[in-house]
Tab-separated table of C-alpha atoms in Angstrom:
chain	number	residue	atom	x	y	z
A	1287	UNK	CA	110.344	65.065	88.115
A	1288	UNK	CA	108.679	68.417	88.772
A	1289	UNK	CA	110.575	71.355	90.224
A	1290	UNK	CA	109.628	74.910	91.063
A	1291	UNK	CA	112.692	76.709	89.722
A	1292	UNK	CA	114.848	76.291	86.627
A	1293	UNK	CA	117.994	76.400	88.760
A	1294	UNK	CA	116.859	73.263	90.553
A	1295	UNK	CA	117.192	71.243	87.338
A	1296	UNK	CA	120.701	69.992	88.042
A	1297	UNK	CA	121.434	66.713	86.264
A	1298	UNK	CA	124.025	65.157	88.550
A	1299	UNK	CA	123.438	61.529	87.597
A	1300	UNK	CA	124.397	61.481	83.893
A	1301	UNK	CA	127.569	59.609	82.961
A	1302	UNK	CA	128.697	58.511	79.512
A	1303	UNK	CA	130.801	55.352	79.269
A	1304	UNK	CA	133.576	56.350	76.844
A	1305	UNK	CA	134.846	53.413	74.812
A	1306	UNK	CA	138.088	53.540	72.912
A	1307	UNK	CA	139.989	56.257	74.745
A	1308	UNK	CA	141.158	54.043	77.606
A	1309	UNK	CA	140.728	50.468	76.333
A	1310	UNK	CA	142.278	48.728	79.338
A	1311	UNK	CA	140.142	50.549	81.933
A	1312	UNK	CA	136.606	51.863	82.445
A	1313	UNK	CA	136.249	55.567	81.626
A	1314	UNK	CA	133.137	57.501	82.587
A	1315	UNK	CA	132.486	61.096	81.468
A	1316	UNK	CA	130.312	63.012	83.917
A	1317	UNK	CA	128.151	65.296	81.782
A	1318	UNK	CA	127.547	68.588	83.577
A	1319	UNK	CA	126.240	70.553	80.592
A	1320	UNK	CA	122.663	69.198	80.429
A	1321	UNK	CA	120.975	71.759	82.696
A	1322	UNK	CA	119.264	75.087	81.895
A	1323	UNK	CA	122.489	77.040	82.435
A	1324	UNK	CA	124.515	74.586	80.375
A	1325	UNK	CA	127.424	73.900	82.715
A	1326	UNK	CA	128.675	72.718	86.092
A	1327	UNK	CA	128.600	76.360	87.167
A	1328	UNK	CA	124.869	76.185	87.836
A	1329	UNK	CA	125.752	74.453	91.110
A	1330	UNK	CA	128.400	77.080	91.852
A	1331	UNK	CA	125.956	79.882	91.191
A	1332	UNK	CA	123.192	78.463	93.406
A	1333	UNK	CA	125.702	77.640	96.128
A	1334	UNK	CA	127.175	81.152	96.177
A	1335	UNK	CA	123.823	82.911	96.060
A	1336	UNK	CA	122.177	80.716	98.681
A	1337	UNK	CA	125.200	81.142	100.971
A	1338	UNK	CA	124.929	84.935	100.657
A	1339	UNK	CA	121.200	84.730	101.415
A	1340	UNK	CA	121.784	82.599	104.528
A	1341	UNK	CA	124.410	84.975	105.818
A	1342	UNK	CA	122.120	87.980	105.275
A	1343	UNK	CA	124.573	89.565	102.850
A	1344	UNK	CA	122.023	89.366	100.039
A	1345	UNK	CA	118.474	90.582	100.585
A	1346	UNK	CA	115.422	90.629	98.238
A	1347	UNK	CA	115.931	92.983	95.330
A	1348	UNK	CA	119.677	93.149	95.866
A	1349	UNK	CA	122.383	93.680	93.270
A	1350	UNK	CA	125.269	91.287	92.608
A	1351	UNK	CA	128.505	91.612	90.678
A	1352	UNK	CA	130.938	88.868	89.695
A	1353	UNK	CA	133.839	88.159	87.370
A	1354	UNK	CA	133.427	85.283	84.908
A	1355	UNK	CA	134.965	83.874	81.751
A	1356	UNK	CA	131.519	82.754	80.653
A	1357	UNK	CA	129.826	79.822	82.340
A	1358	UNK	CA	129.408	81.220	85.854
A	1359	UNK	CA	128.208	84.473	84.327
A	1360	UNK	CA	125.461	82.586	82.475
A	1361	UNK	CA	124.526	80.560	85.566
A	1362	UNK	CA	124.380	83.612	87.830
A	1363	UNK	CA	122.359	85.488	85.206
A	1364	UNK	CA	119.807	82.669	85.216
A	1365	UNK	CA	119.689	82.336	89.018
A	1366	UNK	CA	119.405	86.079	89.540
A	1367	UNK	CA	116.620	86.338	86.967
A	1368	UNK	CA	114.643	83.672	88.811
A	1369	UNK	CA	115.281	85.192	92.224
A	1370	UNK	CA	114.735	88.833	91.288
A	1371	UNK	CA	118.289	90.118	91.761
A	1372	UNK	CA	120.129	92.547	89.492
A	1373	UNK	CA	123.339	91.068	88.153
A	1374	UNK	CA	126.424	92.548	86.526
A	1375	UNK	CA	129.016	90.247	84.955
A	1376	UNK	CA	132.563	91.495	84.403
A	1377	UNK	CA	134.171	89.532	81.630
A	1378	UNK	CA	136.837	89.796	78.872
A	1379	UNK	CA	137.289	89.450	75.092
A	1380	UNK	CA	137.882	85.691	75.210
A	1381	UNK	CA	134.318	84.984	76.306
A	1382	UNK	CA	132.258	83.479	73.452
A	1383	UNK	CA	129.729	85.861	71.954
A	1384	UNK	CA	127.010	83.253	72.521
A	1385	UNK	CA	127.765	83.360	76.239
A	1386	UNK	CA	127.489	87.152	76.396
A	1387	UNK	CA	124.254	87.039	74.417
A	1388	UNK	CA	122.773	84.460	76.791
A	1389	UNK	CA	123.684	86.512	79.873
A	1390	UNK	CA	121.935	89.523	78.349
A	1391	UNK	CA	118.944	87.368	77.460
A	1392	UNK	CA	118.588	86.646	81.199
A	1393	UNK	CA	118.686	90.401	81.885
A	1394	UNK	CA	122.282	90.708	83.107
A	1395	UNK	CA	124.502	93.699	82.550
A	1396	UNK	CA	127.812	92.712	80.898
A	1397	UNK	CA	131.018	94.758	81.246
A	1398	UNK	CA	134.038	93.683	79.212
A	1399	UNK	CA	137.598	94.616	80.211
A	1400	UNK	CA	140.197	94.835	77.466
A	1401	UNK	CA	143.331	95.598	79.514
A	1402	UNK	CA	145.554	92.639	80.354
A	1403	UNK	CA	146.925	92.122	83.849
A	1404	UNK	CA	150.547	91.615	84.834
A	1405	UNK	CA	150.501	87.920	83.838
A	1406	UNK	CA	149.043	88.584	80.404
A	1407	UNK	CA	145.495	87.508	81.234
A	1408	UNK	CA	142.403	89.459	82.160
A	1409	UNK	CA	141.452	88.136	85.607
A	1410	UNK	CA	143.388	90.757	87.549
A	1411	UNK	CA	141.801	93.484	85.436
A	1412	UNK	CA	138.313	92.060	85.933
A	1413	UNK	CA	138.754	91.981	89.689
A	1414	UNK	CA	140.194	95.510	89.724
A	1415	UNK	CA	137.052	96.726	87.937
A	1416	UNK	CA	134.852	94.978	90.505
A	1417	UNK	CA	136.726	96.627	93.379
A	1418	UNK	CA	136.250	100.007	91.740
A	1419	UNK	CA	132.527	99.310	91.314
A	1420	UNK	CA	132.228	98.334	94.993
A	1421	UNK	CA	133.898	101.605	96.001
A	1422	UNK	CA	131.363	103.541	93.937
A	1423	UNK	CA	128.341	101.504	95.039
A	1424	UNK	CA	128.666	99.825	98.464
A	1425	UNK	CA	125.206	98.261	98.039
A	1426	UNK	CA	126.654	95.847	95.491
A	1427	UNK	CA	127.344	92.268	96.649
A	1428	UNK	CA	130.441	90.567	95.257
A	1429	UNK	CA	130.131	86.799	95.634
A	1430	UNK	CA	133.863	86.365	94.882
A	1431	UNK	CA	134.028	82.839	93.525
A	1432	UNK	CA	137.852	82.932	93.807
A	1433	UNK	CA	137.944	83.255	97.601
A	1434	UNK	CA	134.496	82.142	98.774
A	1435	UNK	CA	134.515	78.751	100.584
A	1436	UNK	CA	130.923	78.253	99.444
A	1437	UNK	CA	132.362	77.520	95.986
A	1438	UNK	CA	134.228	74.295	96.828
A	1439	UNK	CA	131.620	73.420	99.485
A	1440	UNK	CA	128.802	73.034	96.966
A	1441	UNK	CA	130.929	70.740	94.803
A	1442	UNK	CA	131.892	68.604	97.780
A	1443	UNK	CA	128.239	68.257	98.756
A	1444	UNK	CA	126.836	67.731	95.250
A	1445	UNK	CA	129.353	67.026	92.452
A	1446	UNK	CA	131.697	64.695	94.331
A	1447	UNK	CA	128.881	63.027	96.222
A	1448	UNK	CA	127.067	62.320	92.966
A	1449	UNK	CA	130.182	60.641	91.482
A	1450	UNK	CA	130.488	58.279	94.420
A	1451	UNK	CA	126.745	57.634	94.517
A	1452	UNK	CA	126.564	56.659	90.839
A	1453	UNK	CA	129.964	55.048	90.151
A	1454	UNK	CA	130.686	53.858	93.713
A	1455	UNK	CA	134.251	52.657	93.206
A	1456	UNK	CA	136.444	55.354	91.663
A	1457	UNK	CA	140.181	54.812	91.207
A	1458	UNK	CA	140.948	58.069	89.393
A	1459	UNK	CA	139.020	61.340	89.208
A	1460	UNK	CA	140.075	63.983	86.649
A	1461	UNK	CA	138.744	67.502	87.184
A	1462	UNK	CA	139.536	70.721	85.344
A	1463	UNK	CA	140.842	73.657	87.366
A	1464	UNK	CA	139.492	77.157	86.700
A	1465	UNK	CA	138.684	78.944	89.938
A	1466	UNK	CA	139.522	75.486	91.427
A	1467	UNK	CA	136.211	75.386	93.253
A	1468	UNK	CA	135.117	72.138	91.615
A	1469	UNK	CA	138.406	70.304	91.991
A	1470	UNK	CA	139.019	71.509	95.575
A	1471	UNK	CA	135.515	70.521	96.616
A	1472	UNK	CA	135.843	67.121	94.998
A	1473	UNK	CA	139.276	66.554	96.581
A	1474	UNK	CA	137.950	67.389	100.039
A	1475	UNK	CA	134.971	65.029	99.673
A	1476	UNK	CA	137.046	62.152	98.306
A	1477	UNK	CA	139.649	62.512	101.039
A	1478	UNK	CA	136.880	61.928	103.585
A	1479	UNK	CA	134.812	59.314	101.782
A	1480	UNK	CA	137.158	57.582	99.311
A	1481	UNK	CA	140.780	58.289	100.246
A	1482	UNK	CA	142.044	55.586	97.884
A	1483	UNK	CA	140.884	57.647	94.883
A	1484	UNK	CA	143.617	59.574	93.016
A	1485	UNK	CA	142.310	63.082	92.340
A	1486	UNK	CA	143.946	64.702	89.326
A	1487	UNK	CA	143.716	68.447	88.726
A	1488	UNK	CA	143.896	69.456	85.056
A	1489	UNK	CA	145.179	72.922	84.193
A	1490	UNK	CA	145.927	74.772	80.971
A	1491	UNK	CA	149.469	75.575	79.888
A	1492	UNK	CA	150.009	79.294	80.483
A	1493	UNK	CA	147.995	79.243	83.722
A	1494	UNK	CA	149.643	80.389	86.977
A	1495	UNK	CA	147.146	78.600	89.245
A	1496	UNK	CA	149.575	75.894	90.380
A	1497	UNK	CA	152.767	77.890	90.016
A	1498	UNK	CA	153.403	77.480	86.286
A	1499	UNK	CA	154.772	80.304	84.114
A	1500	UNK	CA	152.191	82.655	82.583
A	1501	UNK	CA	151.480	82.307	78.903
A	1502	UNK	CA	148.794	83.014	76.309
A	1503	UNK	CA	145.473	81.207	76.684
A	1504	UNK	CA	142.589	81.578	74.257
A	1505	UNK	CA	139.961	79.109	75.471
A	1506	UNK	CA	137.925	80.037	78.548
A	1507	UNK	CA	137.204	77.528	81.277
A	1508	UNK	CA	140.586	76.408	82.567
A	1509	UNK	CA	143.477	78.301	84.082
A	1510	UNK	CA	143.964	81.711	85.653
A	1511	UNK	CA	146.369	84.626	85.496
A	1512	UNK	CA	146.014	85.091	89.269
A	1513	UNK	CA	146.058	82.329	91.897
A	1514	UNK	CA	142.572	81.901	93.422
A	1515	UNK	CA	142.490	82.132	97.200
A	1516	UNK	CA	140.527	78.886	97.495
A	1517	UNK	CA	143.248	76.940	95.674
A	1518	UNK	CA	145.003	74.386	97.885
A	1519	UNK	CA	147.493	72.513	95.663
A	1520	UNK	CA	148.309	69.947	98.344
A	1521	UNK	CA	144.703	68.726	98.305
A	1522	UNK	CA	145.143	67.022	94.933
A	1523	UNK	CA	147.337	64.053	94.182
A	1524	UNK	CA	148.486	64.897	90.667
A	1525	UNK	CA	148.543	67.873	88.328
A	1526	UNK	CA	148.521	67.696	84.540
A	1527	UNK	CA	149.109	70.828	82.463
A	1528	UNK	CA	147.674	70.554	78.960
A	1529	UNK	CA	148.429	72.737	75.908
A	1530	UNK	CA	145.318	74.217	74.292
A	1531	UNK	CA	146.311	72.584	71.025
A	1532	UNK	CA	145.765	69.146	72.570
A	1533	UNK	CA	142.439	70.254	74.045
A	1534	UNK	CA	141.214	71.360	70.615
A	1535	UNK	CA	142.348	68.115	69.001
A	1536	UNK	CA	140.552	66.072	71.636
A	1537	UNK	CA	137.300	68.037	71.347
A	1538	UNK	CA	137.215	67.611	67.593
A	1539	UNK	CA	138.182	63.925	67.839
A	1540	UNK	CA	135.382	63.198	70.328
A	1541	UNK	CA	132.793	64.970	68.195
A	1542	UNK	CA	133.635	62.824	65.186
A	1543	UNK	CA	134.154	59.515	66.969
A	1544	UNK	CA	131.416	59.636	69.630
A	1545	UNK	CA	128.938	62.193	68.306
A	1546	UNK	CA	129.507	64.398	71.344
A	1547	UNK	CA	130.631	68.008	71.165
A	1548	UNK	CA	132.172	69.096	74.456
A	1549	UNK	CA	133.704	72.343	75.707
A	1550	UNK	CA	137.390	73.178	75.637
A	1551	UNK	CA	137.999	72.268	79.274
A	1552	UNK	CA	136.634	68.767	78.639
A	1553	UNK	CA	139.132	68.353	75.830
A	1554	UNK	CA	141.893	69.232	78.288
A	1555	UNK	CA	140.557	66.811	80.917
A	1556	UNK	CA	140.397	63.897	78.488
A	1557	UNK	CA	143.842	64.759	77.121
A	1558	UNK	CA	145.114	64.526	80.686
A	1559	UNK	CA	143.560	61.065	81.035
A	1560	UNK	CA	145.552	59.922	78.009
A	1561	UNK	CA	148.706	61.542	79.343
A	1562	UNK	CA	148.484	59.339	82.453
A	1563	UNK	CA	147.100	56.195	80.809
A	1564	UNK	CA	150.342	54.213	81.071
A	1565	UNK	CA	150.168	54.494	84.847
A	1566	UNK	CA	146.478	53.560	85.126
A	1567	UNK	CA	146.240	49.825	85.876
A	1568	UNK	CA	144.020	47.439	83.885
A	1569	UNK	CA	140.428	47.352	85.092
A	1570	UNK	CA	140.639	50.701	86.889
A	1571	UNK	CA	137.524	52.857	87.082
A	1572	UNK	CA	138.210	56.395	85.901
A	1573	UNK	CA	135.842	59.387	86.031
A	1574	UNK	CA	136.423	62.592	84.097
A	1575	UNK	CA	134.272	65.692	84.602
A	1576	UNK	CA	132.904	67.468	81.526
A	1577	UNK	CA	132.042	70.993	82.637
A	1578	UNK	CA	129.997	71.982	79.591
A	1579	UNK	CA	129.065	71.039	76.024
A	1580	UNK	CA	130.322	72.405	72.728
A	1581	UNK	CA	127.683	74.850	71.547
A	1582	UNK	CA	129.494	77.808	73.109
A	1583	UNK	CA	132.683	76.922	71.204
A	1584	UNK	CA	131.339	76.746	67.648
A	1585	UNK	CA	133.173	79.966	66.740
A	1586	UNK	CA	136.432	78.721	68.240
A	1587	UNK	CA	137.242	75.095	68.977
A	1588	UNK	CA	134.958	73.771	66.223
A	1589	UNK	CA	135.628	76.473	63.641
A	1590	UNK	CA	138.254	75.420	61.067
A	1591	UNK	CA	139.363	78.971	60.306
A	1592	UNK	CA	139.826	79.899	63.982
A	1593	UNK	CA	141.697	76.688	64.736
A	1594	UNK	CA	143.931	77.071	61.696
A	1595	UNK	CA	144.715	80.680	62.583
A	1596	UNK	CA	145.747	79.818	66.133
A	1597	UNK	CA	147.091	76.272	65.937
A	1598	UNK	CA	147.756	75.486	62.315
A	1599	UNK	CA	146.067	73.554	59.524
A	1600	UNK	CA	147.075	70.170	60.915
A	1601	UNK	CA	145.014	70.730	64.056
A	1602	UNK	CA	142.013	71.790	62.001
A	1603	UNK	CA	142.275	68.629	59.835
A	1604	UNK	CA	139.865	65.753	60.084
A	1605	UNK	CA	142.369	63.014	60.652
A	1606	UNK	CA	145.139	62.154	63.076
A	1607	UNK	CA	145.029	61.658	66.788
A	1608	UNK	CA	146.073	64.123	69.496
A	1609	UNK	CA	149.757	64.480	70.193
A	1610	UNK	CA	150.065	65.124	73.897
A	1611	UNK	CA	152.922	67.521	74.447
A	1612	UNK	CA	151.684	68.745	77.828
A	1613	UNK	CA	153.701	68.328	80.959
A	1614	UNK	CA	152.739	66.104	83.834
A	1615	UNK	CA	153.757	67.375	87.251
A	1616	UNK	CA	153.472	65.992	90.725
A	1617	UNK	CA	151.472	68.096	93.148
A	1618	UNK	CA	153.651	69.940	95.683
A	1619	UNK	CA	153.163	67.011	98.045
A	1620	UNK	CA	152.896	63.752	96.151
A	1621	UNK	CA	150.432	61.493	97.948
A	1622	UNK	CA	150.516	58.430	95.730
């Protein structure tokens, strides 16, 4: 395959059959991290930018600004570098240093907020900074991944479609919820083309996205401290809220049992699969989305000292299996 732009190198057809985690059913992990931007957010970035170009909001040589906890910032930095746009990413102290370094390598400007919002996170503060920047410079374009329908649209057209194209029959689909663009887009596509599929949104404990109480969160990728405008809770069938402790345990378990280091959100998604395993019938076909790989979490999820400091020595140990203390909730309107 030969392409003209790095952002066209989206690997949407790579699935790993995961043995051992769900012995009575088939479990496929959709690997989204094997592209030049390293995450599922490469599709989000191209979708948002190309939508702005089509609408005439973004013209050659323009300047963009966006809030990101890491992966979208990297993806937008790469896309903007290739297309000749100036990009400013507004982020926070939880973003891995490798992610910030990669954004800067692509030529992006990075602004870090250190003031928490009313729910104890940084998202509200990041957006407030963007609004102030827009007031000072009206030539800036804010793509606004939290409210822009182009976000879920690109995942309906590409991510969800790729799952059905490759796996064909899908009984359960587990998707992590950050901005909710990926899970909302997948839910919309599956409702139209595979309504029998149970779509499960996976959130982090401490996130307010689906109405849960705010709490501390240390791992970027899942959860918000402000409900995204594109979030439609009734579009998903089930919601599983996972403690970060379980996500860390799962990431470290998978690295040592399957030779695959995944990001923190993937640990949450696979923990959610195990939370619901008793209700998954024998022979079911289950797909879980892995948003990124583990290189950006070497200083956190895979660092013994960091894990011990935040979750205790038992979590940093090399034995034992995850204890799933997360809560499983029905979506506001239970469909199945």
